[in-house]
PDB file of C-alpha atoms in Angstrom:
ATOM      1  CA  LEU A   1       2.129   8.505 -24.372  1.00 70.00           C
ATOM      2  CA  ARG A   2      -0.137   5.555 -24.869  1.00 75.00           C
ATOM      3  CA  TYR A   3       1.380   3.791 -21.999  1.00 76.00           C
ATOM      4  CA  ALA A   4       2.131   6.942 -19.806  1.00 79.00           C
ATOM      5  CA  LEU A   5      -0.929   9.364 -19.943  1.00 81.00           C
ATOM      6  CA  PRO A   6      -3.262   6.803 -18.500  1.00 78.00           C
ATOM      7  CA  LEU A   7      -1.270   6.786 -15.493  1.00 82.00           C
ATOM      8  CA  LEU A   8      -1.384  10.541 -14.798  1.00 85.00           C
ATOM      9  CA  PRO A   9      -4.991   9.856 -13.015  1.00 85.00           C
ATOM     10  CA  ASN A  10      -3.324   7.214 -10.903  1.00 84.00           C
ATOM     11  CA  LEU A  11      -0.840   9.845  -9.411  1.00 85.00           C
ATOM     12  CA  VAL A  12      -4.059  11.839  -8.450  1.00 87.00           C
ATOM     13  CA  GLY A  13      -5.696   8.793  -7.055  1.00 87.00           C
ATOM     14  CA  VAL A  14      -2.740   8.041  -4.889  1.00 85.00           C
ATOM     15  CA  TRP A  15      -2.633  11.385  -3.370  1.00 87.00           C
ATOM     16  CA  ALA A  16      -6.325  11.520  -2.689  1.00 87.00           C
ATOM     17  CA  LEU A  17      -6.310   7.971  -0.984  1.00 85.00           C
ATOM     18  CA  ASP A  18      -3.420   9.161   0.993  1.00 83.00           C
ATOM     19  CA  ARG A  19      -4.752  12.697   1.922  1.00 86.00           C
ATOM     20  CA  ILE A  20      -8.289  13.222   1.364  1.00 89.00           C
ATOM     21  CA  ASP A  21      -9.397  11.630   4.647  1.00 90.00           C
ATOM     22  CA  ARG A  22      -7.497  14.291   6.627  1.00 90.00           C
ATOM     23  CA  PHE A  23      -9.406  17.260   5.113  1.00 91.00           C
ATOM     24  CA  VAL A  24     -12.742  15.718   6.241  1.00 93.00           C
ATOM     25  CA  ILE A  25     -11.247  14.889   9.988  1.00 93.00           C
ATOM     26  CA  GLY A  26      -9.928  18.531   9.847  1.00 91.00           C
ATOM     27  CA  HIS A  27     -13.497  19.889   9.081  1.00 90.00           C
ATOM     28  CA  HIS A  28     -15.228  17.572  11.683  1.00 92.00           C
ATOM     29  CA  LEU A  29     -12.374  16.999  14.451  1.00 90.00           C
ATOM     30  CA  ARG A  30     -10.138  19.857  13.896  1.00 87.00           C
ATOM     31  CA  ALA A  31      -6.368  19.960  13.944  1.00 85.00           C
ATOM     32  CA  ALA A  32      -6.230  17.754  16.779  1.00 85.00           C
ATOM     33  CA  GLY A  33      -8.019  14.834  14.869  1.00 88.00           C
ATOM     34  CA  VAL A  34      -5.817  15.479  12.265  1.00 88.00           C
ATOM     35  CA  GLY A  35      -2.817  14.982  14.259  1.00 86.00           C
ATOM     36  CA  VAL A  36      -4.219  11.787  15.788  1.00 89.00           C
ATOM     37  CA  TYR A  37      -5.045  10.203  12.649  1.00 91.00           C
ATOM     38  CA  ALA A  38      -1.719  10.945  11.091  1.00 87.00           C
ATOM     39  CA  ALA A  39       0.444   9.652  13.777  1.00 87.00           C
ATOM     40  CA  ASN A  40      -1.763   6.383  13.656  1.00 90.00           C
ATOM     41  CA  TYR A  41      -1.494   6.479   9.815  1.00 90.00           C
ATOM     42  CA  ALA A  42       2.260   6.848   9.837  1.00 86.00           C
ATOM     43  CA  LEU A  43       2.779   3.981  11.937  1.00 87.00           C
ATOM     44  CA  GLY A  44       0.387   1.691  10.226  1.00 89.00           C
ATOM     45  CA  ALA A  45       1.534   2.780   6.836  1.00 87.00           C
ATOM     46  CA  MET A  46       5.232   1.223   7.633  1.00 85.00           C
ATOM     47  CA  VAL A  47       3.911  -2.010   6.317  1.00 87.00           C
ATOM     48  CA  VAL A  48       4.158  -1.046   2.842  1.00 83.00           C
ATOM     49  CA  MET A  49       7.906  -0.500   3.123  1.00 80.00           C
ATOM     50  CA  LEU A  50       8.140  -4.242   3.284  1.00 80.00           C
ATOM     51  CA  GLN A  51       7.087  -4.578  -0.340  1.00 81.00           C
ATOM     52  CA  ALA A  52       9.386  -1.719  -1.543  1.00 76.00           C
ATOM     53  CA  PRO A  53      12.281  -3.907  -2.286  1.00 75.00           C
ATOM     54  CA  LEU A  54      10.095  -6.293  -4.209  1.00 76.00           C
ATOM     55  CA  GLN A  55       8.430  -3.487  -6.326  1.00 75.00           C
ATOM     56  CA  VAL A  56      11.837  -2.306  -7.591  1.00 74.00           C
ATOM     57  CA  THR A  57      12.897  -5.609  -8.546  1.00 75.00           C
ATOM     58  CA  LEU A  58       9.645  -6.622 -10.446  1.00 79.00           C
ATOM     59  CA  LEU A  59       9.221  -3.926 -12.824  1.00 77.00           C
ATOM     60  CA  PRO A  60      12.426  -4.359 -15.056  1.00 78.00           C
ATOM     61  CA  ARG A  61      12.077  -8.114 -14.544  1.00 79.00           C
ATOM     62  CA  LEU A  62       8.532  -8.356 -15.972  1.00 80.00           C
ATOM     63  CA  ALA A  63       9.354  -5.735 -18.624  1.00 76.00           C
ATOM     64  CA  VAL A  64      11.924  -8.084 -20.039  1.00 79.00           C
ATOM     65  CA  LEU A  65       9.853 -11.396 -19.444  1.00 81.00           C
ATOM     66  CA  TRP A  66       6.218 -10.604 -20.476  1.00 78.00           C
ATOM     67  CA  ASP A  67       6.815 -11.228 -24.159  1.00 77.00           C
ATOM     68  CA  THR A  68       9.054 -13.884 -23.953  1.00 83.00           C
ATOM     69  CA  ASP A  69       8.183 -15.869 -20.948  1.00 82.00           C
ATOM     70  CA  ARG A  70       4.979 -15.192 -19.561  1.00 77.00           C
ATOM     71  CA  ALA A  71       4.774 -18.162 -17.153  1.00 78.00           C
ATOM     72  CA  SER A  72       7.987 -16.753 -15.435  1.00 81.00           C
ATOM     73  CA  ALA A  73       6.574 -13.284 -15.101  1.00 80.00           C
ATOM     74  CA  GLN A  74       3.584 -14.391 -13.402  1.00 78.00           C
ATOM     75  CA  ARG A  75       5.710 -16.733 -11.165  1.00 79.00           C
ATOM     76  CA  TYR A  76       7.771 -13.691 -10.215  1.00 80.00           C
ATOM     77  CA  VAL A  77       4.329 -11.820  -9.075  1.00 82.00           C
ATOM     78  CA  ASP A  78       3.045 -14.930  -6.996  1.00 80.00           C
ATOM     79  CA  VAL A  79       6.500 -15.267  -5.350  1.00 80.00           C
ATOM     80  CA  SER A  80       6.654 -11.541  -4.663  1.00 82.00           C
ATOM     81  CA  CYS A  81       3.276 -11.593  -3.072  1.00 82.00           C
ATOM     82  CA  GLY A  82       4.330 -14.719  -0.856  1.00 81.00           C
ATOM     83  CA  VAL A  83       7.351 -12.811   0.364  1.00 82.00           C
ATOM     84  CA  TYR A  84       5.543  -9.603   1.128  1.00 86.00           C
ATOM     85  CA  LEU A  85       2.645 -11.408   2.814  1.00 85.00           C
ATOM     86  CA  THR A  86       4.984 -13.568   4.876  1.00 85.00           C
ATOM     87  CA  LEU A  87       6.571 -10.458   6.422  1.00 85.00           C
ATOM     88  CA  ALA A  88       3.226  -8.203   6.206  1.00 90.00           C
ATOM     89  CA  ILE A  89       0.830 -10.527   8.225  1.00 90.00           C
ATOM     90  CA  PRO A  90       2.995 -10.958  11.448  1.00 91.00           C
ATOM     91  CA  PHE A  91       3.444  -7.145  11.271  1.00 91.00           C
ATOM     92  CA  LEU A  92      -0.302  -6.739  10.991  1.00 93.00           C
ATOM     93  CA  ALA A  93      -0.820  -9.242  13.973  1.00 93.00           C
ATOM     94  CA  CYS A  94       1.800  -7.603  16.144  1.00 93.00           C
ATOM     95  CA  LEU A  95       1.333  -3.689  15.478  1.00 92.00           C
ATOM     96  CA  PRO A  96      -2.078  -3.114  17.041  1.00 93.00           C
ATOM     97  CA  ILE A  97      -0.841  -4.701  20.224  1.00 93.00           C
ATOM     98  CA  VAL A  98       2.261  -2.491  20.400  1.00 93.00           C
ATOM     99  CA  ALA A  99       0.888   0.570  18.703  1.00 91.00           C
ATOM    100  CA  PRO A 100      -0.686   2.287  21.925  1.00 92.00           C
ATOM    101  CA  ALA A 101       2.401   1.854  23.917  1.00 92.00           C
ATOM    102  CA  VAL A 102       4.535   3.214  20.981  1.00 89.00           C
ATOM    103  CA  LEU A 103       2.289   6.274  20.251  1.00 87.00           C
ATOM    104  CA  ARG A 104       2.171   7.070  23.933  1.00 88.00           C
ATOM    105  CA  VAL A 105       5.870   7.359  24.028  1.00 85.00           C
ATOM    106  CA  LEU A 106       6.160   9.286  20.779  1.00 79.00           C
ATOM    107  CA  GLY A 107       3.254  11.353  21.394  1.00 79.00           C
ATOM    108  CA  ASN A 108       0.822  11.418  24.146  1.00 83.00           C
ATOM    109  CA  ALA A 109      -2.353   9.576  25.646  1.00 86.00           C
ATOM    110  CA  GLU A 110      -4.763  11.477  23.331  1.00 84.00           C
ATOM    111  CA  ILE A 111      -3.070  10.058  20.321  1.00 85.00           C
ATOM    112  CA  ALA A 112      -2.582   6.556  21.736  1.00 87.00           C
ATOM    113  CA  ALA A 113      -6.249   6.391  22.571  1.00 88.00           C
ATOM    114  CA  GLY A 114      -7.807   3.748  20.160  1.00 88.00           C
ATOM    115  CA  ALA A 115      -4.739   3.288  18.393  1.00 90.00           C
ATOM    116  CA  GLY A 116      -5.201  -0.860  18.439  1.00 91.00           C
ATOM    117  CA  LEU A 117      -8.180  -0.518  16.281  1.00 92.00           C
ATOM    118  CA  ASN A 118      -7.177   2.367  14.206  1.00 92.00           C
ATOM    119  CA  THR A 119      -3.569   1.031  13.215  1.00 92.00           C
ATOM    120  CA  ALA A 120      -5.206  -2.375  12.461  1.00 94.00           C
ATOM    121  CA  LEU A 121      -7.598  -1.012  10.091  1.00 93.00           C
ATOM    122  CA  ILE A 122      -5.095   1.299   8.671  1.00 92.00           C
ATOM    123  CA  THR A 123      -2.379  -1.429   8.404  1.00 93.00           C
ATOM    124  CA  GLY A 124      -4.965  -3.965   6.916  1.00 92.00           C
ATOM    125  CA  GLY A 125      -5.817  -1.441   4.129  1.00 89.00           C
ATOM    126  CA  VAL A 126      -2.227  -0.421   3.244  1.00 89.00           C
ATOM    127  CA  LEU A 127      -1.256  -4.420   3.321  1.00 90.00           C
ATOM    128  CA  LEU A 128      -3.737  -4.897   0.868  1.00 88.00           C
ATOM    129  CA  TRP A 129      -2.696  -1.681  -1.185  1.00 86.00           C
ATOM    130  CA  GLY A 130       1.004  -3.216  -0.963  1.00 86.00           C
ATOM    131  CA  VAL A 131      -0.320  -6.564  -2.725  1.00 85.00           C
ATOM    132  CA  SER A 132      -2.272  -4.580  -5.397  1.00 83.00           C
ATOM    133  CA  MET A 133       1.268  -2.579  -6.006  1.00 83.00           C
ATOM    134  CA  ILE A 134       2.856  -5.849  -6.766  1.00 83.00           C
ATOM    135  CA  GLN A 135       0.080  -7.008  -8.870  1.00 79.00           C
ATOM    136  CA  VAL A 136      -0.103  -3.752 -10.823  1.00 81.00           C
ATOM    137  CA  GLN A 137       3.506  -4.526 -11.891  1.00 80.00           C
ATOM    138  CA  ILE A 138       2.107  -7.246 -14.462  1.00 77.00           C
ATOM    139  CA  PHE A 139      -0.164  -4.710 -16.102  1.00 78.00           C
ATOM    140  CA  HIS A 140       2.818  -2.511 -16.678  1.00 77.00           C
ATOM    141  CA  GLY A 141       4.497  -5.600 -18.171  1.00 73.00           C
ATOM    142  CA  ALA A 142       1.617  -6.184 -20.261  1.00 73.00           C
ATOM    143  CA  ARG A 143       1.374  -2.449 -21.358  1.00 76.00           C
ATOM    144  CA  LYS A 144      -2.067  -2.394 -20.201  1.00 75.00           C
ATOM    145  CA  THR A 145      -2.237   0.759 -17.920  1.00 79.00           C
ATOM    146  CA  GLN A 146      -5.641   2.198 -18.637  1.00 78.00           C
ATOM    147  CA  LEU A 147      -7.602   0.692 -15.775  1.00 78.00           C
ATOM    148  CA  ILE A 148      -4.859   1.515 -13.172  1.00 83.00           C
ATOM    149  CA  GLY A 149      -5.745   5.415 -12.828  1.00 84.00           C
ATOM    150  CA  VAL A 150      -9.333   4.510 -13.000  1.00 85.00           C
ATOM    151  CA  VAL A 151      -9.492   1.983 -10.210  1.00 86.00           C
ATOM    152  CA  THR A 152      -7.224   4.163  -8.095  1.00 88.00           C
ATOM    153  CA  VAL A 153      -9.495   7.288  -8.724  1.00 90.00           C
ATOM    154  CA  ALA A 154     -12.473   5.263  -8.091  1.00 90.00           C
ATOM    155  CA  SER A 155     -11.023   3.974  -4.818  1.00 91.00           C
ATOM    156  CA  ALA A 156     -10.208   7.442  -3.668  1.00 91.00           C
ATOM    157  CA  ALA A 157     -14.026   8.277  -4.574  1.00 93.00           C
ATOM    158  CA  VAL A 158     -15.036   5.547  -2.448  1.00 94.00           C
ATOM    159  CA  ASN A 159     -12.954   6.517   0.231  1.00 94.00           C
ATOM    160  CA  LEU A 160     -14.031  10.198   0.391  1.00 93.00           C
ATOM    161  CA  ALA A 161     -17.675   9.157   0.172  1.00 95.00           C
ATOM    162  CA  LEU A 162     -17.092   6.771   3.167  1.00 95.00           C
ATOM    163  CA  ASN A 163     -15.177   9.305   5.277  1.00 95.00           C
ATOM    164  CA  LEU A 164     -18.045  11.967   4.901  1.00 95.00           C
ATOM    165  CA  VAL A 165     -20.491   9.269   6.283  1.00 95.00           C
ATOM    166  CA  LEU A 166     -18.273   7.626   8.880  1.00 95.00           C
ATOM    167  CA  VAL A 167     -16.031  10.295  10.420  1.00 94.00           C
ATOM    168  CA  PRO A 168     -18.899  12.294  11.917  1.00 94.00           C
ATOM    169  CA  MET A 169     -20.286   8.853  13.292  1.00 93.00           C
ATOM    170  CA  MET A 170     -16.951   7.167  14.462  1.00 93.00           C
ATOM    171  CA  GLY A 171     -14.531   9.942  14.485  1.00 92.00           C
ATOM    172  CA  VAL A 172     -10.661   8.930  13.561  1.00 91.00           C
ATOM    173  CA  ALA A 173     -11.595   5.213  13.534  1.00 92.00           C
ATOM    174  CA  GLY A 174     -14.235   5.889  10.854  1.00 93.00           C
ATOM    175  CA  ALA A 175     -11.255   7.280   8.556  1.00 93.00           C
ATOM    176  CA  ALA A 176      -9.324   4.244   9.261  1.00 92.00           C
ATOM    177  CA  LEU A 177     -12.373   2.041   8.322  1.00 94.00           C
ATOM    178  CA  SER A 178     -12.920   4.066   5.267  1.00 93.00           C
ATOM    179  CA  THR A 179      -9.255   3.540   3.982  1.00 90.00           C
ATOM    180  CA  PHE A 180      -9.577  -0.029   4.720  1.00 92.00           C
ATOM    181  CA  ILE A 181     -12.776  -0.532   2.893  1.00 94.00           C
ATOM    182  CA  SER A 182     -11.941   1.520  -0.227  1.00 92.00           C
ATOM    183  CA  VAL A 183      -8.740  -0.445  -0.835  1.00 88.00           C
ATOM    184  CA  ILE A 184     -10.639  -3.746  -0.875  1.00 89.00           C
ATOM    185  CA  VAL A 185     -13.087  -2.282  -3.179  1.00 90.00           C
ATOM    186  CA  GLY A 186     -10.014  -1.301  -5.547  1.00 86.00           C
ATOM    187  CA  SER A 187      -7.975  -4.431  -5.186  1.00 82.00           C
ATOM    188  CA  VAL A 188     -11.222  -6.662  -6.023  1.00 82.00           C
ATOM    189  CA  TRP A 189     -12.148  -4.552  -8.887  1.00 81.00           C
ATOM    190  CA  MET A 190      -8.505  -4.680 -10.582  1.00 74.00           C
ATOM    191  CA  VAL A 191      -8.162  -8.387 -10.002  1.00 71.00           C
ATOM    192  CA  THR A 192     -11.572  -9.460 -11.133  1.00 76.00           C
ATOM    193  CA  TYR A 193     -11.431  -7.054 -14.042  1.00 67.00           C
ATOM    194  CA  PHE A 194      -8.213  -8.300 -15.609  1.00 58.00           C
ATOM    195  CA  ARG A 195      -8.984 -11.890 -15.059  1.00 62.00           C
ATOM    196  CA  ALA A 196     -12.374 -11.739 -16.615  1.00 57.00           C
ATOM    197  CA  LYS A 197     -11.195  -9.672 -19.702  1.00 54.00           C
ATOM    198  CA  ASP A 198      -7.568 -11.207 -20.313  1.00 53.00           C
ATOM    199  CA  GLY A 199      -7.461 -14.289 -18.276  1.00 50.00           C
ATOM    200  CA  PHE A 200      -3.724 -13.856 -17.550  1.00 51.00           C
ATOM    201  CA  LEU A 201      -4.032 -12.644 -13.954  1.00 52.00           C
ATOM    202  CA  HIS A 202      -4.038 -15.846 -11.939  1.00 56.00           C
ATOM    203  CA  PHE A 203      -2.478 -16.880  -8.869  1.00 55.00           C
ATOM    204  CA  SER A 204      -0.827 -20.097  -7.654  1.00 57.00           C
ATOM    205  CA  ALA A 205      -0.808 -21.313  -3.933  1.00 55.00           C
ATOM    206  CA  SER A 206       2.118 -23.386  -4.706  1.00 58.00           C
ATOM    207  CA  HIS A 207       4.187 -20.268  -5.696  1.00 55.00           C
ATOM    208  CA  TRP A 208       3.491 -18.796  -2.092  1.00 56.00           C
ATOM    209  CA  ALA A 209       5.439 -21.648  -0.568  1.00 60.00           C
ATOM    210  CA  PRO A 210       8.907 -20.329   0.917  1.00 60.00           C
ATOM    211  CA  LYS A 211      11.640 -20.607  -1.667  1.00 62.00           C
ATOM    212  CA  PHE A 212      14.375 -18.961  -0.046  1.00 63.00           C
ATOM    213  CA  GLY A 213      17.154 -19.298  -2.886  1.00 66.00           C
ATOM    214  CA  LEU A 214      14.651 -17.201  -5.152  1.00 61.00           C
ATOM    215  CA  TRP A 215      13.862 -15.021  -2.207  1.00 61.00           C
ATOM    216  CA  GLY A 216      17.502 -14.355  -1.693  1.00 67.00           C
ATOM    217  CA  ARG A 217      18.032 -13.454  -5.394  1.00 63.00           C
ATOM    218  CA  MET A 218      15.261 -11.228  -5.725  1.00 60.00           C
ATOM    219  CA  LEU A 219      16.116  -9.279  -2.296  1.00 62.00           C
ATOM    220  CA  LYS A 220      19.678  -8.899  -3.508  1.00 65.00           C
ATOM    221  CA  ILE A 221      18.452  -6.437  -6.214  1.00 59.00           C
ATOM    222  CA  GLY A 222      15.456  -4.874  -4.212  1.00 57.00           C
ATOM    223  CA  LEU A 223      16.908  -4.458  -0.845  1.00 60.00           C
ATOM    224  CA  PRO A 224      19.664  -1.702  -1.690  1.00 62.00           C
ATOM    225  CA  ALA A 225      17.040   0.212  -3.931  1.00 57.00           C
ATOM    226  CA  GLY A 226      14.623   0.052  -1.064  1.00 59.00           C
ATOM    227  CA  ALA A 227      16.918   1.124   1.472  1.00 64.00           C
ATOM    228  CA  GLU A 228      15.933   4.583   0.772  1.00 63.00           C
ATOM    229  CA  PHE A 229      12.407   3.990   2.536  1.00 61.00           C
ATOM    230  CA  ALA A 230      14.122   2.647   5.625  1.00 64.00           C
ATOM    231  CA  LEU A 231      16.408   5.730   5.750  1.00 70.00           C
ATOM    232  CA  LEU A 232      13.442   7.957   5.439  1.00 66.00           C
ATOM    233  CA  SER A 233      11.670   6.309   8.270  1.00 63.00           C
ATOM    234  CA  VAL A 234      14.788   6.788  10.638  1.00 66.00           C
ATOM    235  CA  TYR A 235      14.945  10.471   9.209  1.00 64.00           C
ATOM    236  CA  LEU A 236      11.275  11.238  10.046  1.00 62.00           C
ATOM    237  CA  PHE A 237      11.590   9.387  13.482  1.00 60.00           C
ATOM    238  CA  LEU A 238      14.486  11.572  14.538  1.00 64.00           C
ATOM    239  CA  LEU A 239      12.851  14.734  13.086  1.00 65.00           C
ATOM    240  CA  TYR A 240       9.743  13.966  15.181  1.00 58.00           C
ATOM    241  CA  SER A 241      11.783  13.216  18.162  1.00 59.00           C
ATOM    242  CA  VAL A 242      13.621  16.505  18.040  1.00 64.00           C
ATOM    243  CA  SER A 243      10.469  18.714  17.227  1.00 60.00           C
ATOM    244  CA  ARG A 244       8.221  17.081  19.607  1.00 56.00           C
ATOM    245  CA  PRO A 245       9.438  19.022  22.653  1.00 60.00           C
ATOM    246  CA  CYS A 246       9.161  22.402  20.945  1.00 62.00           C
ATOM    247  CA  GLY A 247       5.256  21.825  20.678  1.00 53.00           C
ATOM    248  CA  SER A 248       3.272  23.945  18.188  1.00 47.00           C
ATOM    249  CA  THR A 249       5.038  27.253  18.888  1.00 47.00           C
TER     250      THR A 249
END
């Protein structure tokens, strides 16, 4: 219970980070605005799937290594961040370019309007959240779960406050910017806190250089387990493609 109970607020915070902006958009922009934001968010959030195989690999590995070989545990986190960012940064660079065309095909011109900026902000925020989820695994290995929920709930509160200010001013782009800023706040807080308090969270740029042999061994474990996320995306795409011609009736 000492390990698990502090994680319960994390579940609330994750839900709030993902959903609370839709309530604010719905209040100000009605259902049409929620639909536009949801479509942009679904496309931008796909970047987090790139870290799912790594996250699946890390937790059991860190649980074994933390008490016996802490340097190797830290190295696994560093390498995982390197793999993830190697894939995620090109995704972030390319998605805003293709997003308007993709959303115009899957949706309509209203959904595609402003998609470049919206998906760039959303993808940037979710990309940073993916890095945080990789880093959080080291706190699980260290059995220091108390702050995880606090940071997540605080990030959700920042997200809500920013949405209340920015959505009336900027519309859907305000919600995307709120997500981006709130994730930055949470990520910086978590890293800064643990570095100052315990000194065990540090990063070595040398570990971020490509090490294809190690990457391959990690992905052999993680990819089969992470395939469910890819299958879910295919399912949602097919479901949307079938249901879209039916409209709202």
